[in-house]
Amino acid sequence: MTISTEYKQRRKQLMTKIGNGTAIFRSAPMAVMHNDVEYAYRQDSDFFYLTGFNEPEAVAVIAPHHEKHKFVLFVQPKDQAKETWTGYRAGVEIAKEKYGADAAFSINELNKKLPEYLKGADKIYYRLGRDRHFNETILRHWQNLMRVHPKTGTGPIAIQDAGTVLHPMRLLKSTAELEQMRKAADIAVDAHNHAMKFAQVGQFEYQIQAEMEYIFSRHGATPAYPSIVAS
């Protein structure tokens, strides 16, 4: 099974669980270290689990009730000048071609396009509380639909935490996930063995940490949590 197929299977499973609902997931924001320098980016786990998309300023909409667009990505548009400084952006076309979106739009079009994917739903699945500004965006769209609900008889009548559906899914690992976990464990074992061989009397803890994380990097991996090195 390819990586893209794995994400597609996860989305398909989620669609089955939410039925006529619409699920919305937002990417993690960039964290500023100081001035115009940012920390290394870490994607929101739920967002990445369903999309494999590793950029900020993105929103995934999963709408199984929609006739054509059951998986939609809103992403940062291509911008050569900005990419020179902040790195590559997939852009709208690659979001469809590589990440399997049925439709993709610039993140700047979210407010214009989102109602189309909400109006046919009976419930919105979204995790409130983590992004105040985006929370307000979702609530505003929901309230707009609720105002016309008495006339149309359609539209979401409730918001449910998407984690209540998605997190039980994440507990059960697929064959591909188990393979990745075993690979990560092998890398961790290699790093620990290397660090133990390197450790000598009189060394600093940060030197041993550097040796461990060197092995992670050599294998194309990153730490799942900060290294704990103490004497």
C-alpha positions as protocol buffer text, in pm:
chain_id: "A"
residue {
  index: 1
  type: MET
  ca { x: 0 y: 0 z: 0 }
}
residue {
  index: 2
  type: THR
  ca { x: 137 y: 344 z: -94 }
}
residue {
  index: 3
  type: ILE
  ca { x: 147 y: 634 z: 150 }
}
residue {
  index: 4
  type: SER
  ca { x: -118 y: 825 z: -48 }
}
residue {
  index: 5
  type: THR
  ca { x: -344 y: 518 z: -39 }
}
residue {
  index: 6
  type: GLU
  ca { x: -302 y: 499 z: 338 }
}
residue {
  index: 7
  type: TYR
  ca { x: -429 y: 855 z: 384 }
}
residue {
  index: 8
  type: LYS
  ca { x: -715 y: 789 z: 143 }
}
residue {
  index: 9
  type: GLN
  ca { x: -820 y: 483 z: 344 }
}
residue {
  index: 10
  type: ARG
  ca { x: -823 y: 689 z: 663 }
}
residue {
  index: 11
  type: ARG
  ca { x: -1043 y: 954 z: 504 }
}
residue {
  index: 12
  type: LYS
  ca { x: -1276 y: 687 z: 369 }
}
residue {
  index: 13
  type: GLN
  ca { x: -1310 y: 537 z: 716 }
}
residue {
  index: 14
  type: LEU
  ca { x: -1383 y: 879 z: 866 }
}
residue {
  index: 15
  type: MET
  ca { x: -1646 y: 949 z: 600 }
}
residue {
  index: 16
  type: THR
  ca { x: -1823 y: 628 z: 694 }
}
residue {
  index: 17
  type: LYS
  ca { x: -1830 y: 734 z: 1059 }
}
residue {
  index: 18
  type: ILE
  ca { x: -1954 y: 1092 z: 1009 }
}
residue {
  index: 19
  type: GLY
  ca { x: -2222 y: 999 z: 755 }
}
residue {
  index: 20
  type: ASN
  ca { x: -2397 y: 1316 z: 643 }
}
residue {
  index: 21
  type: GLY
  ca { x: -2170 y: 1544 z: 844 }
}
residue {
  index: 22
  type: THR
  ca { x: -1884 y: 1770 z: 742 }
}
residue {
  index: 23
  type: ALA
  ca { x: -1549 y: 1745 z: 920 }
}
residue {
  index: 24
  type: ILE
  ca { x: -1307 y: 2037 z: 930 }
}
residue {
  index: 25
  type: PHE
  ca { x: -940 y: 2019 z: 1027 }
}
residue {
  index: 26
  type: ARG
  ca { x: -695 y: 2308 z: 1046 }
}
residue {
  index: 27
  type: SER
  ca { x: -318 y: 2284 z: 1014 }
}
residue {
  index: 28
  type: ALA
  ca { x: -93 y: 2388 z: 1300 }
}
residue {
  index: 29
  type: PRO
  ca { x: 28 y: 2750 z: 1296 }
}
residue {
  index: 30
  type: MET
  ca { x: 392 y: 2851 z: 1264 }
}
residue {
  index: 31
  type: ALA
  ca { x: 559 y: 2930 z: 1596 }
}
residue {
  index: 32
  type: VAL
  ca { x: 782 y: 3238 z: 1600 }
}
residue {
  index: 33
  type: MET
  ca { x: 1116 y: 3213 z: 1779 }
}
residue {
  index: 34
  type: HIS
  ca { x: 1199 y: 3583 z: 1751 }
}
residue {
  index: 35
  type: ASN
  ca { x: 1141 y: 3861 z: 1500 }
}
residue {
  index: 36
  type: ASP
  ca { x: 1120 y: 3689 z: 1159 }
}
residue {
  index: 37
  type: VAL
  ca { x: 1278 y: 3359 z: 1267 }
}
residue {
  index: 38
  type: GLU
  ca { x: 1046 y: 3062 z: 1318 }
}
residue {
  index: 39
  type: TYR
  ca { x: 1079 y: 2727 z: 1492 }
}
residue {
  index: 40
  type: ALA
  ca { x: 1095 y: 2411 z: 1283 }
}
residue {
  index: 41
  type: TYR
  ca { x: 741 y: 2336 z: 1173 }
}
residue {
  index: 42
  type: ARG
  ca { x: 538 y: 2059 z: 1339 }
}
residue {
  index: 43
  type: GLN
  ca { x: 206 y: 1976 z: 1174 }
}
residue {
  index: 44
  type: ASP
  ca { x: -114 y: 1915 z: 1371 }
}
residue {
  index: 45
  type: SER
  ca { x: -137 y: 1539 z: 1426 }
}
residue {
  index: 46
  type: ASP
  ca { x: -504 y: 1502 z: 1327 }
}
residue {
  index: 47
  type: PHE
  ca { x: -457 y: 1710 z: 1013 }
}
residue {
  index: 48
  type: PHE
  ca { x: -148 y: 1515 z: 906 }
}
residue {
  index: 49
  type: TYR
  ca { x: -312 y: 1179 z: 984 }
}
residue {
  index: 50
  type: LEU
  ca { x: -581 y: 1248 z: 724 }
}
residue {
  index: 51
  type: THR
  ca { x: -387 y: 1442 z: 461 }
}
residue {
  index: 52
  type: GLY
  ca { x: -10 y: 1388 z: 479 }
}
residue {
  index: 53
  type: PHE
  ca { x: 13 y: 1760 z: 402 }
}
residue {
  index: 54
  type: ASN
  ca { x: 292 y: 1928 z: 598 }
}
residue {
  index: 55
  type: GLU
  ca { x: 239 y: 2302 z: 550 }
}
residue {
  index: 56
  type: PRO
  ca { x: 84 y: 2573 z: 769 }
}
residue {
  index: 57
  type: GLU
  ca { x: -211 y: 2792 z: 670 }
}
residue {
  index: 58
  type: ALA
  ca { x: -415 y: 2499 z: 539 }
}
residue {
  index: 59
  type: VAL
  ca { x: -761 y: 2359 z: 604 }
}
residue {
  index: 60
  type: ALA
  ca { x: -899 y: 2015 z: 516 }
}
residue {
  index: 61
  type: VAL
  ca { x: -1273 y: 1968 z: 465 }
}
residue {
  index: 62
  type: ILE
  ca { x: -1422 y: 1620 z: 447 }
}
residue {
  index: 63
  type: ALA
  ca { x: -1779 y: 1622 z: 319 }
}
residue {
  index: 64
  type: PRO
  ca { x: -1906 y: 1275 z: 223 }
}
residue {
  index: 65
  type: HIS
  ca { x: -2249 y: 1415 z: 135 }
}
residue {
  index: 66
  type: HIS
  ca { x: -2110 y: 1647 z: -135 }
}
residue {
  index: 67
  type: GLU
  ca { x: -2177 y: 1522 z: -487 }
}
residue {
  index: 68
  type: LYS
  ca { x: -1830 y: 1593 z: -630 }
}
residue {
  index: 69
  type: HIS
  ca { x: -1591 y: 1721 z: -363 }
}
residue {
  index: 70
  type: LYS
  ca { x: -1571 y: 1483 z: -70 }
}
residue {
  index: 71
  type: PHE
  ca { x: -1216 y: 1585 z: 24 }
}
residue {
  index: 72
  type: VAL
  ca { x: -1117 y: 1950 z: -16 }
}
residue {
  index: 73
  type: LEU
  ca { x: -791 y: 2125 z: 70 }
}
residue {
  index: 74
  type: PHE
  ca { x: -745 y: 2497 z: 118 }
}
residue {
  index: 75
  type: VAL
  ca { x: -373 y: 2579 z: 95 }
}
residue {
  index: 76
  type: GLN
  ca { x: -132 y: 2866 z: 55 }
}
residue {
  index: 77
  type: PRO
  ca { x: -105 y: 2967 z: -311 }
}
residue {
  index: 78
  type: LYS
  ca { x: 228 y: 2950 z: -492 }
}
residue {
  index: 79
  type: ASP
  ca { x: 438 y: 3262 z: -436 }
}
residue {
  index: 80
  type: GLN
  ca { x: 791 y: 3252 z: -574 }
}
residue {
  index: 81
  type: ALA
  ca { x: 911 y: 3556 z: -379 }
}
residue {
  index: 82
  type: LYS
  ca { x: 789 y: 3423 z: -43 }
}
residue {
  index: 83
  type: GLU
  ca { x: 905 y: 3068 z: -116 }
}
residue {
  index: 84
  type: THR
  ca { x: 1258 y: 3201 z: -163 }
}
residue {
  index: 85
  type: TRP
  ca { x: 1259 y: 3294 z: 205 }
}
residue {
  index: 86
  type: THR
  ca { x: 1016 y: 3058 z: 376 }
}
residue {
  index: 87
  type: GLY
  ca { x: 1046 y: 2744 z: 163 }
}
residue {
  index: 88
  type: TYR
  ca { x: 851 y: 2546 z: -94 }
}
residue {
  index: 89
  type: ARG
  ca { x: 471 y: 2557 z: -114 }
}
residue {
  index: 90
  type: ALA
  ca { x: 277 y: 2280 z: -283 }
}
residue {
  index: 91
  type: GLY
  ca { x: 9 y: 2516 z: -410 }
}
residue {
  index: 92
  type: VAL
  ca { x: -339 y: 2439 z: -534 }
}
residue {
  index: 93
  type: GLU
  ca { x: -256 y: 2208 z: -826 }
}
residue {
  index: 94
  type: ILE
  ca { x: -17 y: 1984 z: -634 }
}
residue {
  index: 95
  type: ALA
  ca { x: -271 y: 1965 z: -350 }
}
residue {
  index: 96
  type: LYS
  ca { x: -495 y: 1783 z: -595 }
}
residue {
  index: 97
  type: GLU
  ca { x: -234 y: 1585 z: -788 }
}
residue {
  index: 98
  type: LYS
  ca { x: -15 y: 1463 z: -501 }
}
residue {
  index: 99
  type: TYR
  ca { x: -244 y: 1474 z: -199 }
}
residue {
  index: 100
  type: GLY
  ca { x: -559 y: 1342 z: -361 }
}
residue {
  index: 101
  type: ALA
  ca { x: -796 y: 1632 z: -298 }
}
residue {
  index: 102
  type: ASP
  ca { x: -1113 y: 1627 z: -508 }
}
residue {
  index: 103
  type: ALA
  ca { x: -1087 y: 2006 z: -512 }
}
residue {
  index: 104
  type: ALA
  ca { x: -828 y: 2253 z: -387 }
}
residue {
  index: 105
  type: PHE
  ca { x: -843 y: 2627 z: -340 }
}
residue {
  index: 106
  type: SER
  ca { x: -632 y: 2908 z: -205 }
}
residue {
  index: 107
  type: ILE
  ca { x: -672 y: 2951 z: 170 }
}
residue {
  index: 108
  type: ASN
  ca { x: -786 y: 3304 z: 86 }
}
residue {
  index: 109
  type: GLU
  ca { x: -1105 y: 3156 z: -63 }
}
residue {
  index: 110
  type: LEU
  ca { x: -1206 y: 2964 z: 249 }
}
residue {
  index: 111
  type: ASN
  ca { x: -1483 y: 3199 z: 363 }
}
residue {
  index: 112
  type: LYS
  ca { x: -1628 y: 3207 z: 13 }
}
residue {
  index: 113
  type: LYS
  ca { x: -1621 y: 2831 z: -48 }
}
residue {
  index: 114
  type: LEU
  ca { x: -1683 y: 2677 z: 295 }
}
residue {
  index: 115
  type: PRO
  ca { x: -2064 y: 2730 z: 303 }
}
residue {
  index: 116
  type: GLU
  ca { x: -2096 y: 2502 z: -1 }
}
residue {
  index: 117
  type: TYR
  ca { x: -1958 y: 2211 z: 203 }
}
residue {
  index: 118
  type: LEU
  ca { x: -2156 y: 2289 z: 517 }
}
residue {
  index: 119
  type: LYS
  ca { x: -2505 y: 2351 z: 385 }
}
residue {
  index: 120
  type: GLY
  ca { x: -2577 y: 1988 z: 298 }
}
residue {
  index: 121
  type: ALA
  ca { x: -2450 y: 1852 z: 630 }
}
residue {
  index: 122
  type: ASP
  ca { x: -2652 y: 1760 z: 937 }
}
residue {
  index: 123
  type: LYS
  ca { x: -2358 y: 1815 z: 1173 }
}
residue {
  index: 124
  type: ILE
  ca { x: -2018 y: 1987 z: 1179 }
}
residue {
  index: 125
  type: TYR
  ca { x: -1724 y: 1792 z: 1320 }
}
residue {
  index: 126
  type: TYR
  ca { x: -1461 y: 2036 z: 1445 }
}
residue {
  index: 127
  type: ARG
  ca { x: -1240 y: 2072 z: 1754 }
}
residue {
  index: 128
  type: LEU
  ca { x: -1323 y: 2402 z: 1919 }
}
residue {
  index: 129
  type: GLY
  ca { x: -1086 y: 2571 z: 2161 }
}
residue {
  index: 130
  type: ARG
  ca { x: -743 y: 2555 z: 1999 }
}
residue {
  index: 131
  type: ASP
  ca { x: -756 y: 2847 z: 1756 }
}
residue {
  index: 132
  type: ARG
  ca { x: -969 y: 3139 z: 1866 }
}
residue {
  index: 133
  type: HIS
  ca { x: -973 y: 3317 z: 1532 }
}
residue {
  index: 134
  type: PHE
  ca { x: -1061 y: 3004 z: 1335 }
}
residue {
  index: 135
  type: ASN
  ca { x: -1318 y: 2903 z: 1598 }
}
residue {
  index: 136
  type: GLU
  ca { x: -1495 y: 3232 z: 1530 }
}
residue {
  index: 137
  type: THR
  ca { x: -1487 y: 3163 z: 1156 }
}
residue {
  index: 138
  type: ILE
  ca { x: -1652 y: 2821 z: 1196 }
}
residue {
  index: 139
  type: LEU
  ca { x: -1912 y: 2950 z: 1442 }
}
residue {
  index: 140
  type: ARG
  ca { x: -2000 y: 3241 z: 1215 }
}
residue {
  index: 141
  type: HIS
  ca { x: -2064 y: 3011 z: 918 }
}
residue {
  index: 142
  type: TRP
  ca { x: -2266 y: 2775 z: 1136 }
}
residue {
  index: 143
  type: GLN
  ca { x: -2479 y: 3060 z: 1275 }
}
residue {
  index: 144
  type: ASN
  ca { x: -2546 y: 3189 z: 923 }
}
residue {
  index: 145
  type: LEU
  ca { x: -2680 y: 2847 z: 824 }
}
residue {
  index: 146
  type: MET
  ca { x: -2884 y: 2817 z: 1144 }
}
residue {
  index: 147
  type: ARG
  ca { x: -3061 y: 3144 z: 1068 }
}
residue {
  index: 148
  type: VAL
  ca { x: -3205 y: 3005 z: 745 }
}
residue {
  index: 149
  type: HIS
  ca { x: -3264 y: 2653 z: 878 }
}
residue {
  index: 150
  type: PRO
  ca { x: -3634 y: 2718 z: 961 }
}
residue {
  index: 151
  type: LYS
  ca { x: -3690 y: 2810 z: 594 }
}
residue {
  index: 152
  type: THR
  ca { x: -3466 y: 2558 z: 421 }
}
residue {
  index: 153
  type: GLY
  ca { x: -3493 y: 2266 z: 662 }
}
residue {
  index: 154
  type: THR
  ca { x: -3131 y: 2183 z: 583 }
}
residue {
  index: 155
  type: GLY
  ca { x: -2791 y: 2258 z: 730 }
}
residue {
  index: 156
  type: PRO
  ca { x: -2593 y: 2147 z: 1037 }
}
residue {
  index: 157
  type: ILE
  ca { x: -2780 y: 2173 z: 1366 }
}
residue {
  index: 158
  type: ALA
  ca { x: -2486 y: 2085 z: 1592 }
}
residue {
  index: 159
  type: ILE
  ca { x: -2107 y: 2095 z: 1626 }
}
residue {
  index: 160
  type: GLN
  ca { x: -1930 y: 1786 z: 1759 }
}
residue {
  index: 161
  type: ASP
  ca { x: -1565 y: 1749 z: 1859 }
}
residue {
  index: 162
  type: ALA
  ca { x: -1400 y: 1576 z: 1563 }
}
residue {
  index: 163
  type: GLY
  ca { x: -1165 y: 1403 z: 1804 }
}
residue {
  index: 164
  type: THR
  ca { x: -1449 y: 1190 z: 1940 }
}
residue {
  index: 165
  type: VAL
  ca { x: -1465 y: 1019 z: 1602 }
}
residue {
  index: 166
  type: LEU
  ca { x: -1106 y: 1044 z: 1478 }
}
residue {
  index: 167
  type: HIS
  ca { x: -908 y: 953 z: 1790 }
}
residue {
  index: 168
  type: PRO
  ca { x: -1057 y: 603 z: 1832 }
}
residue {
  index: 169
  type: MET
  ca { x: -955 y: 545 z: 1469 }
}
residue {
  index: 170
  type: ARG
  ca { x: -598 y: 650 z: 1545 }
}
residue {
  index: 171
  type: LEU
  ca { x: -573 y: 396 z: 1828 }
}
residue {
  index: 172
  type: LEU
  ca { x: -600 y: 106 z: 1582 }
}
residue {
  index: 173
  type: LYS
  ca { x: -285 y: 83 z: 1371 }
}
residue {
  index: 174
  type: SER
  ca { x: -280 y: -36 z: 1012 }
}
residue {
  index: 175
  type: THR
  ca { x: -10 y: -263 z: 869 }
}
residue {
  index: 176
  type: ALA
  ca { x: 164 y: 40 z: 717 }
}
residue {
  index: 177
  type: GLU
  ca { x: 158 y: 224 z: 1050 }
}
residue {
  index: 178
  type: LEU
  ca { x: 302 y: -76 z: 1233 }
}
residue {
  index: 179
  type: GLU
  ca { x: 585 y: -91 z: 979 }
}
residue {
  index: 180
  type: GLN
  ca { x: 660 y: 277 z: 1037 }
}
residue {
  index: 181
  type: MET
  ca { x: 657 y: 228 z: 1413 }
}
residue {
  index: 182
  type: ARG
  ca { x: 900 y: -64 z: 1387 }
}
residue {
  index: 183
  type: LYS
  ca { x: 1128 y: 143 z: 1165 }
}
residue {
  index: 184
  type: ALA
  ca { x: 1119 y: 431 z: 1416 }
}
residue {
  index: 185
  type: ALA
  ca { x: 1202 y: 188 z: 1697 }
}
residue {
  index: 186
  type: ASP
  ca { x: 1498 y: 50 z: 1501 }
}
residue {
  index: 187
  type: ILE
  ca { x: 1631 y: 403 z: 1448 }
}
residue {
  index: 188
  type: ALA
  ca { x: 1589 y: 481 z: 1819 }
}
residue {
  index: 189
  type: VAL
  ca { x: 1779 y: 164 z: 1914 }
}
residue {
  index: 190
  type: ASP
  ca { x: 2059 y: 256 z: 1674 }
}
residue {
  index: 191
  type: ALA
  ca { x: 2077 y: 606 z: 1823 }
}
residue {
  index: 192
  type: HIS
  ca { x: 2086 y: 482 z: 2182 }
}
residue {
  index: 193
  type: ASN
  ca { x: 2356 y: 226 z: 2106 }
}
residue {
  index: 194
  type: HIS
  ca { x: 2563 y: 491 z: 1929 }
}
residue {
  index: 195
  type: ALA
  ca { x: 2525 y: 732 z: 2221 }
}
residue {
  index: 196
  type: MET
  ca { x: 2629 y: 467 z: 2474 }
}
residue {
  index: 197
  type: LYS
  ca { x: 2943 y: 385 z: 2275 }
}
residue {
  index: 198
  type: PHE
  ca { x: 3025 y: 755 z: 2245 }
}
residue {
  index: 199
  type: ALA
  ca { x: 2973 y: 837 z: 2615 }
}
residue {
  index: 200
  type: GLN
  ca { x: 3295 y: 889 z: 2810 }
}
residue {
  index: 201
  type: VAL
  ca { x: 3390 y: 1035 z: 3146 }
}
residue {
  index: 202
  type: GLY
  ca { x: 3412 y: 1414 z: 3134 }
}
residue {
  index: 203
  type: GLN
  ca { x: 3172 y: 1468 z: 2845 }
}
residue {
  index: 204
  type: PHE
  ca { x: 2880 y: 1707 z: 2859 }
}
residue {
  index: 205
  type: GLU
  ca { x: 2522 y: 1588 z: 2833 }
}
residue {
  index: 206
  type: TYR
  ca { x: 2459 y: 1803 z: 2525 }
}
residue {
  index: 207
  type: GLN
  ca { x: 2743 y: 1623 z: 2344 }
}
residue {
  index: 208
  type: ILE
  ca { x: 2574 y: 1287 z: 2393 }
}
residue {
  index: 209
  type: GLN
  ca { x: 2240 y: 1438 z: 2290 }
}
residue {
  index: 210
  type: ALA
  ca { x: 2401 y: 1567 z: 1970 }
}
residue {
  index: 211
  type: GLU
  ca { x: 2530 y: 1218 z: 1887 }
}
residue {
  index: 212
  type: MET
  ca { x: 2184 y: 1065 z: 1937 }
}
residue {
  index: 213
  type: GLU
  ca { x: 2010 y: 1323 z: 1724 }
}
residue {
  index: 214
  type: TYR
  ca { x: 2277 y: 1290 z: 1456 }
}
residue {
  index: 215
  type: ILE
  ca { x: 2167 y: 928 z: 1410 }
}
residue {
  index: 216
  type: PHE
  ca { x: 1803 y: 1037 z: 1386 }
}
residue {
  index: 217
  type: SER
  ca { x: 1893 y: 1289 z: 1115 }
}
residue {
  index: 218
  type: ARG
  ca { x: 2113 y: 1042 z: 928 }
}
residue {
  index: 219
  type: HIS
  ca { x: 1810 y: 815 z: 891 }
}
residue {
  index: 220
  type: GLY
  ca { x: 1584 y: 1103 z: 781 }
}
residue {
  index: 221
  type: ALA
  ca { x: 1397 y: 1106 z: 1112 }
}
residue {
  index: 222
  type: THR
  ca { x: 1327 y: 1366 z: 1380 }
}
residue {
  index: 223
  type: PRO
  ca { x: 1280 y: 1326 z: 1757 }
}
residue {
  index: 224
  type: ALA
  ca { x: 925 y: 1259 z: 1871 }
}
residue {
  index: 225
  type: TYR
  ca { x: 1006 y: 1450 z: 2191 }
}
residue {
  index: 226
  type: PRO
  ca { x: 1311 y: 1638 z: 2328 }
}
residue {
  index: 227
  type: SER
  ca { x: 1600 y: 1408 z: 2410 }
}
residue {
  index: 228
  type: ILE
  ca { x: 1649 y: 1338 z: 2781 }
}
residue {
  index: 229
  type: VAL
  ca { x: 2019 y: 1301 z: 2863 }
}
residue {
  index: 230
  type: ALA
  ca { x: 2127 y: 1315 z: 3227 }
}
residue {
  index: 231
  type: SER
  ca { x: 2405 y: 1186 z: 3448 }
}
